[in-house]
Coordinates of N, CA and C in Angstrom, one line a residue:
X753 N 132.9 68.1 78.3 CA 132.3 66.9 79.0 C 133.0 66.6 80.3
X754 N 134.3 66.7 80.5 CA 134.7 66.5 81.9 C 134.4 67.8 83.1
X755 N 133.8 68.9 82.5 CA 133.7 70.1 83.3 C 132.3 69.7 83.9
X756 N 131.2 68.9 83.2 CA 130.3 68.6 83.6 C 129.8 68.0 85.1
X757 N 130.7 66.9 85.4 CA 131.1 66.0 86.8 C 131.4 67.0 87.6
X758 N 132.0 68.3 87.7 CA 133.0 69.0 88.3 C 131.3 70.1 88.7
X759 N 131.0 70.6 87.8 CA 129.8 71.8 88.0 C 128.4 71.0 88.6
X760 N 128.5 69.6 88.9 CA 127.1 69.2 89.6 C 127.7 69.4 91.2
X761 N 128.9 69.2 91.4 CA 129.2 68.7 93.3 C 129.2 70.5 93.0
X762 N 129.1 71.4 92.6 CA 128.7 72.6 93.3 C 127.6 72.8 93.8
X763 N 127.9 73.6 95.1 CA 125.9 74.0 95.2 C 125.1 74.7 94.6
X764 N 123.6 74.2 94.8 CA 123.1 75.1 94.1 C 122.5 76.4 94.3
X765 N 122.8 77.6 93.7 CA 122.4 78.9 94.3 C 120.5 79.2 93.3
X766 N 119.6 79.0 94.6 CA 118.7 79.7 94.1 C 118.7 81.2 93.6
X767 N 118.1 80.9 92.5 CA 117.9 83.0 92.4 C 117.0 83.8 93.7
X768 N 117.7 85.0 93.6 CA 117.1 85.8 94.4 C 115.5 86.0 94.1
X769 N 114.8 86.2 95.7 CA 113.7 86.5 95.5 C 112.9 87.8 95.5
X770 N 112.1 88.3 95.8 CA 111.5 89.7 95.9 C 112.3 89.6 97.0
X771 N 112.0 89.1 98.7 CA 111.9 89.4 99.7 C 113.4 89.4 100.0
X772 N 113.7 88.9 99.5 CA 116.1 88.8 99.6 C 116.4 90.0 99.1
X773 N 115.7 90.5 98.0 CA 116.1 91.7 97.3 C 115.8 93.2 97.3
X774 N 114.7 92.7 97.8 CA 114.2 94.0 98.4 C 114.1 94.0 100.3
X775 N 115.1 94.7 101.2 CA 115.0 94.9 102.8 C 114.0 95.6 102.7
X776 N 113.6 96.6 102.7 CA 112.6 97.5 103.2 C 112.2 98.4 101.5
X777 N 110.8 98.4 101.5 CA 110.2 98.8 100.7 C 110.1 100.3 101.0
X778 N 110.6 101.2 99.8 CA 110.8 102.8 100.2 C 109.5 103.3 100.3
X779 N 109.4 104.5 100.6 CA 107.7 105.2 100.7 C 107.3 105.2 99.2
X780 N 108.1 106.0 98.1 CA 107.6 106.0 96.8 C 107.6 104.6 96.1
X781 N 107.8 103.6 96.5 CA 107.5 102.4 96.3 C 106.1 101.9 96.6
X782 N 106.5 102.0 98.0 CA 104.9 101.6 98.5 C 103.7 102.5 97.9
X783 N 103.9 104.0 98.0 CA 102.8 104.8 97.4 C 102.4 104.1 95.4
X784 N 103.6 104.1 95.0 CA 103.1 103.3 93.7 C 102.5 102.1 93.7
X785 N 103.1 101.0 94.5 CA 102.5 99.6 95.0 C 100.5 100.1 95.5
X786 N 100.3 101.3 96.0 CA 99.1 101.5 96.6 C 98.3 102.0 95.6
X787 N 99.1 102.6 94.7 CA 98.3 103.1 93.1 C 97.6 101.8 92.4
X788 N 98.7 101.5 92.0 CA 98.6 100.1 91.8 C 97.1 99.1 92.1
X789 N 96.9 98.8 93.6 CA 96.6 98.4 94.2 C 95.1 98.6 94.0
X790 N 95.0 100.1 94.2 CA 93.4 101.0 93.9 C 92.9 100.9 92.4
X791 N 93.8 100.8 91.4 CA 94.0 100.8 90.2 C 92.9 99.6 89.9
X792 N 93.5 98.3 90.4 CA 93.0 97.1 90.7 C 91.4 96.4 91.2
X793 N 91.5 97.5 92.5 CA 90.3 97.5 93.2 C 89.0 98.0 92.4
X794 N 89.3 99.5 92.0 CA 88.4 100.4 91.4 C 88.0 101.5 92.4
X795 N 89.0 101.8 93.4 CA 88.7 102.8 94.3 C 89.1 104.1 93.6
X796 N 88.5 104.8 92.9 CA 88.6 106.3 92.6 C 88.9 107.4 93.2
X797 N 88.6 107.5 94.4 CA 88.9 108.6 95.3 C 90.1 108.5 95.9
X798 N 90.4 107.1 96.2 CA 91.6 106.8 96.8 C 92.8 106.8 95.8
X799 N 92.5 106.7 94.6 CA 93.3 106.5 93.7 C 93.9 107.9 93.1
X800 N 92.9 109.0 93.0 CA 92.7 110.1 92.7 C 94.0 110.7 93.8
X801 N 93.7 110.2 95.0 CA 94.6 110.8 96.1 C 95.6 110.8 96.2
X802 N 96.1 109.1 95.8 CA 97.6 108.8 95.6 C 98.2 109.3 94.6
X803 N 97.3 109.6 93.4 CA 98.1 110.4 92.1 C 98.3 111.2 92.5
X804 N 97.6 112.2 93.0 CA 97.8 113.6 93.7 C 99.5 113.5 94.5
X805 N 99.9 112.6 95.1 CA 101.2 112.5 96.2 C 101.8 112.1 94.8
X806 N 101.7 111.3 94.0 CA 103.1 111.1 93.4 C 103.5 112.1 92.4
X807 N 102.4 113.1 91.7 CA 102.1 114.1 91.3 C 103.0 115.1 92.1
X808 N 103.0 115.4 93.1 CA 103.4 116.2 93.8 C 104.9 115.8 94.3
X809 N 105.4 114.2 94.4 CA 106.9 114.2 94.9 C 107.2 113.8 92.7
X810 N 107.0 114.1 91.7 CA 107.4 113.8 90.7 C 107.5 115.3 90.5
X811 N 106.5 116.3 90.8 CA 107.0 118.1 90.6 C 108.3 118.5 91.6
X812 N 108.3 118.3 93.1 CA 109.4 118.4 93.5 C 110.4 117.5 92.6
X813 N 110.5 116.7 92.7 CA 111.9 116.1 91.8 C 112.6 117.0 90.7
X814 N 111.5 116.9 89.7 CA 111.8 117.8 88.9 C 112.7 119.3 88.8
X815 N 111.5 120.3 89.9 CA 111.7 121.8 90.0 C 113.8 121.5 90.7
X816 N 113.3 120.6 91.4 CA 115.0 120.3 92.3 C 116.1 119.6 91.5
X817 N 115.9 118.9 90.2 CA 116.5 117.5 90.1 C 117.4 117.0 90.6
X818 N 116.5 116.3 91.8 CA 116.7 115.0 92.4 C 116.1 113.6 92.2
X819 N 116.3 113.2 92.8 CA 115.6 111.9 93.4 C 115.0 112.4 95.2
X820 N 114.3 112.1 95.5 CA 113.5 112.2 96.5 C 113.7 111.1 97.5
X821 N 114.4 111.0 98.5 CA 114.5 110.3 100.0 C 113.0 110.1 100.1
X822 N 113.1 109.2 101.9 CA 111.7 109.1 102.2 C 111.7 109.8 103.4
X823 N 112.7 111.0 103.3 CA 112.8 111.9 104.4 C 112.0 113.2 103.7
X824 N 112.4 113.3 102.5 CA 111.9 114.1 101.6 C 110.7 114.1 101.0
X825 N 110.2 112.6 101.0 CA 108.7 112.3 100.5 C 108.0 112.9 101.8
X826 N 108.3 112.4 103.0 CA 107.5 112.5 104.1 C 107.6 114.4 104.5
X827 N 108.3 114.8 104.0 CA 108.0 116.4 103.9 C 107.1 116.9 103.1
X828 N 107.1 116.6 101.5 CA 106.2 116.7 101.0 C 104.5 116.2 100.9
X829 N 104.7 114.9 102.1 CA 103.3 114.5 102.5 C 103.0 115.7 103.7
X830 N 103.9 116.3 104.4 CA 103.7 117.1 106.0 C 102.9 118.2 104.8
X831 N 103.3 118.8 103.9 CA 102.9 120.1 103.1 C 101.9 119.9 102.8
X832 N 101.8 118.4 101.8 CA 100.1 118.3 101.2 C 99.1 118.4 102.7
X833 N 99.4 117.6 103.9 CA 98.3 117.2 105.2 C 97.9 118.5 105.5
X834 N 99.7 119.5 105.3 CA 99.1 120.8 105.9 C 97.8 121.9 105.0
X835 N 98.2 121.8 103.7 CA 97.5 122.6 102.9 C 95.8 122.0 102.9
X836 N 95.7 120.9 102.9 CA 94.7 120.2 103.2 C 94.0 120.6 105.0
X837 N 94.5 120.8 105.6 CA 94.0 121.3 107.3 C 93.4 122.8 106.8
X838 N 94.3 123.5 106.3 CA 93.8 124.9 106.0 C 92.9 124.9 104.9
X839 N 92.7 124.4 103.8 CA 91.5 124.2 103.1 C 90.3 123.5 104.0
X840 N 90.4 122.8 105.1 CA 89.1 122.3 105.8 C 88.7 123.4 106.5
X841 N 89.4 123.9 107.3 CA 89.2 125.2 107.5 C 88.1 126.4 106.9
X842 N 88.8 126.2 105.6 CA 87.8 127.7 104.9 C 86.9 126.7 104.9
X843 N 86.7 125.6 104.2 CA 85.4 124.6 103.9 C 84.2 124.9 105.1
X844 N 84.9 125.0 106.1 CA 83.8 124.6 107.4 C 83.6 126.5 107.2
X845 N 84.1 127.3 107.8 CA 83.7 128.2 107.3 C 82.9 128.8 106.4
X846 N 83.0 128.4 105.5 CA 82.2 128.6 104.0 C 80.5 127.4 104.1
X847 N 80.9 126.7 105.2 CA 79.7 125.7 105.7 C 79.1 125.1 103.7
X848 N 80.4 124.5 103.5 CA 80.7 123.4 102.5 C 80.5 121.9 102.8
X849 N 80.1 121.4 103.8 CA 80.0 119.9 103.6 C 80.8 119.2 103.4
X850 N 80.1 119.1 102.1 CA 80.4 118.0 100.6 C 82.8 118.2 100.8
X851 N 82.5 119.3 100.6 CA 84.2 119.8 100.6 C 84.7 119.1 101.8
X852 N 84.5 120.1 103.0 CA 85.0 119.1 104.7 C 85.1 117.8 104.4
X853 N 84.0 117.2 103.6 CA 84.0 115.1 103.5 C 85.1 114.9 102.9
X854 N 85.6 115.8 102.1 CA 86.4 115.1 100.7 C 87.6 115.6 101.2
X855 N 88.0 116.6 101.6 CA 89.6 117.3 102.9 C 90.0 116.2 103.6
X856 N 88.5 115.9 104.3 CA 88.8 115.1 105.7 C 89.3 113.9 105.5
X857 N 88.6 113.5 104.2 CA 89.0 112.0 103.8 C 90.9 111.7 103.2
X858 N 90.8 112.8 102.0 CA 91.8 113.1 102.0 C 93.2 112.8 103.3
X859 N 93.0 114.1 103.9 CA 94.1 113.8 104.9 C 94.5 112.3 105.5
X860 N 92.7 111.8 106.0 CA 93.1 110.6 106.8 C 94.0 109.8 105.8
X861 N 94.1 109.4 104.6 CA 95.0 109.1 103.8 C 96.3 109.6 103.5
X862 N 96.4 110.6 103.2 CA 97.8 111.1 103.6 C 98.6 110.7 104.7
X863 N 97.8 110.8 105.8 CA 97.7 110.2 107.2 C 98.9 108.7 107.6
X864 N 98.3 108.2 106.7 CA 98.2 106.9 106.3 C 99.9 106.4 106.2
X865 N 100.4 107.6 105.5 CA 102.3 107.2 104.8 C 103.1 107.3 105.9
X866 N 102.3 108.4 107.1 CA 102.9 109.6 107.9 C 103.8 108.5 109.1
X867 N 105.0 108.1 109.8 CA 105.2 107.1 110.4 C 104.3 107.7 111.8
X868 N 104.5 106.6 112.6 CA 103.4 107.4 114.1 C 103.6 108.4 114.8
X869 N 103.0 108.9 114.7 CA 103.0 110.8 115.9 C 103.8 110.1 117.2
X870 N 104.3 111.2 117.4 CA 105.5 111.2 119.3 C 103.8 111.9 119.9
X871 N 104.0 111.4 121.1 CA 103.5 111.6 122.2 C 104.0 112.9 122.7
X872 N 103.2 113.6 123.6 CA 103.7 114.6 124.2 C 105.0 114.5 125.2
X873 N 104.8 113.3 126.0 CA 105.8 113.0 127.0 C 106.9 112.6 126.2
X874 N 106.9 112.0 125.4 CA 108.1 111.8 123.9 C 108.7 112.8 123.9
X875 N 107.8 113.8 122.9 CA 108.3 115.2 122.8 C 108.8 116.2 123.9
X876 N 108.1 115.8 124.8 CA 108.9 116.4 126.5 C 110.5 116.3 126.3
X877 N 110.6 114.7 126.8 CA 111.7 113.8 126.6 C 112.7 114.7 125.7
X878 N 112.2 114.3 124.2 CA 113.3 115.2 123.4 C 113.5 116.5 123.5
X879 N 113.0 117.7 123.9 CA 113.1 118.6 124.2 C 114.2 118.7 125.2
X880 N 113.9 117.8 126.2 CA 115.1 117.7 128.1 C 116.2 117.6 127.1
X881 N 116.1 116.4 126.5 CA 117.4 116.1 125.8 C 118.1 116.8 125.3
X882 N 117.6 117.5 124.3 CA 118.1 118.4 123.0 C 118.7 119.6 124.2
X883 N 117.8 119.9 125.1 CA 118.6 121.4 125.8 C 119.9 120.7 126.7
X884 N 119.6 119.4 126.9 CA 120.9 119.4 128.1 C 122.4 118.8 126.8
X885 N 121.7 118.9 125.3 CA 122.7 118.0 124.9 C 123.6 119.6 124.2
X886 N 122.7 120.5 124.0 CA 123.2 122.3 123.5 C 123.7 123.0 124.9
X887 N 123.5 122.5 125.9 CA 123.4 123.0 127.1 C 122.7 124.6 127.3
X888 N 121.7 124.8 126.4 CA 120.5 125.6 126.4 C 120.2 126.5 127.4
X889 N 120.7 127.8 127.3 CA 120.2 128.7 128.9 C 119.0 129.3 128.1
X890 N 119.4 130.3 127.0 CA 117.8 131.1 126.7 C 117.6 130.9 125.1
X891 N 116.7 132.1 125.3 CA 115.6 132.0 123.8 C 116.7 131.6 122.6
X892 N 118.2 132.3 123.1 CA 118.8 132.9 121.9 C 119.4 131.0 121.4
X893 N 119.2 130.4 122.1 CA 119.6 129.0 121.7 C 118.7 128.1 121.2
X894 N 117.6 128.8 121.3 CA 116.3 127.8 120.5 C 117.0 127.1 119.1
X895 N 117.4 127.9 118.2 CA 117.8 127.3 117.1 C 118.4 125.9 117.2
X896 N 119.5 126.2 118.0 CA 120.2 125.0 118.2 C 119.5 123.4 118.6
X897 N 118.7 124.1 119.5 CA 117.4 123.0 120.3 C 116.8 122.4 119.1
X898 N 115.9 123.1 118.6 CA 115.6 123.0 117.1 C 116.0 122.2 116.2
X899 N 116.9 122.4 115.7 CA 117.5 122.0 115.1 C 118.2 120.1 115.3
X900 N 118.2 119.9 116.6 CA 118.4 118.5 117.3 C 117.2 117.7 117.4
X901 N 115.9 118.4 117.4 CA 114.7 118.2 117.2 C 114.4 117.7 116.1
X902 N 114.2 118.6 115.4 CA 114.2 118.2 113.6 C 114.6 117.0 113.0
X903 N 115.6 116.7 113.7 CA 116.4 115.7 113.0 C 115.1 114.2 113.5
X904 N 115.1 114.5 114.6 CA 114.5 113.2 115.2 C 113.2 113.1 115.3
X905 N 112.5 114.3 114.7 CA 110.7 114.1 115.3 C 110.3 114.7 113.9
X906 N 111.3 114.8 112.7 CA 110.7 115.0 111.2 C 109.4 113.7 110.8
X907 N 108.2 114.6 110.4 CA 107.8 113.9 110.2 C 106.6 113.5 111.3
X908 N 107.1 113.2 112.5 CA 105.7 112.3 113.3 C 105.6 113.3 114.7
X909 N 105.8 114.7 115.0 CA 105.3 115.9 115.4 C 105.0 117.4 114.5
X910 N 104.5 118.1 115.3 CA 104.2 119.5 114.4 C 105.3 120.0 115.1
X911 N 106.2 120.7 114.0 CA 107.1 121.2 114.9 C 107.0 123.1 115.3
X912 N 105.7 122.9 114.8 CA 105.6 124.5 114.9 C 104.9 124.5 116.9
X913 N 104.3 123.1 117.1 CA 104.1 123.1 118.9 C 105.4 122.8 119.3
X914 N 106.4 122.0 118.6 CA 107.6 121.7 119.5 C 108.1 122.8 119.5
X915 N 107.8 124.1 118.9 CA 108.9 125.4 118.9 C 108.5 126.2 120.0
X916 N 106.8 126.1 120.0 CA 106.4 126.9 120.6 C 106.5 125.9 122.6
X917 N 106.7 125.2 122.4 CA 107.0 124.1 123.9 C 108.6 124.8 124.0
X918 N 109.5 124.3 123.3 CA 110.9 124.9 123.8 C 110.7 126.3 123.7
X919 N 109.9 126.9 123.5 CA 110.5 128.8 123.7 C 109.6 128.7 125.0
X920 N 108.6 128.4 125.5 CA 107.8 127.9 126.6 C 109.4 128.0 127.7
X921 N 109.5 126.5 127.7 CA 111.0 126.1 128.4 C 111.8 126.8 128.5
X922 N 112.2 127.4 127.2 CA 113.5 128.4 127.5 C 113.4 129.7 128.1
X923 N 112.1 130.2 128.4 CA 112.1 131.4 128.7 C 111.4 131.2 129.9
X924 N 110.9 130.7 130.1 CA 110.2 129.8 131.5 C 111.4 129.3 132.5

């Protein structure tokens, strides 16, 4: 009874909220939050699509056992957008339609996780950088270039043009 008087002059601590507890929502979060979400709605196709991505970072985890970054998710979305580009590909070739609609749609969702594309002048930019930061004379240093690249345009360039831009530059 005397501890009582003593425990009201404390303050009081609300409990934590979602938004206190959670800073930033990871990508496999959000992608489940969007499962979820379609689940709700009754959007099937879109639903279909997002099983397909967590399908796919739940088999990487596994074959690796890990746990999966959102450096690592966003690689495994770069794979699915890519295999999906080359399947539109044969589609339109094969003068499939119906397929092209369902690729195209596809991707633009994939699309969706991907953070925003660098610009070309971006990617210029990091290229000047990367060579004056290796101090880059020729081809035989591309890796290095590369490799400073990688780090910083994972994910929101193709790095198979930023390879082909620095061997451009370096041998240029």
């Amino acid at each position: 009874a005397a501890l009582l008087p003593a425990l009201r002059r404390l303050p009081r601590l609300d409990p934590p909220t979602k938004a206190r507890r959670r800073v930033r929502m990871s990508l496999k979060e959000q992608i489940t939050d969007d499962m979820k979400a379609a689940m709700r709605s009754g959007e099937k196709e879109r639903l279909g699509v997002i099983r397909m991505i967590t399908s796919a970072i739940k088999q990487r985890e596994i074959d690796e056992r890990i746990t999966l970054d959102d450096a690592q998710v966003l690689s495994v979305l770069e794979k699915m957008i890519k295999q999906r580009k080359e399947s539109l590909v044969q589609f339109q070739a094969g003068n499939r339609q119906d397929l092209v609609d369902k690729e195209a749609a596809e991707i633009t969702l994939l699309q969706g996780y991907m953070p925003s594309q660098l610009s070309d002048a971006d990617i210029d930019a990091l290229i000047a950088d990367a060579i004056a930061a290796t101090g880059a004379a020729s081809i035989k240093d591309m890796g290095k270039v590369m490799a400073i690249i990688k780090a910083k345009a994972q994910g929101r360039a193709d790095l198979g043009k930023v390879g082909a831009k620095i061997k451009a530059r370096l041998s240029g």
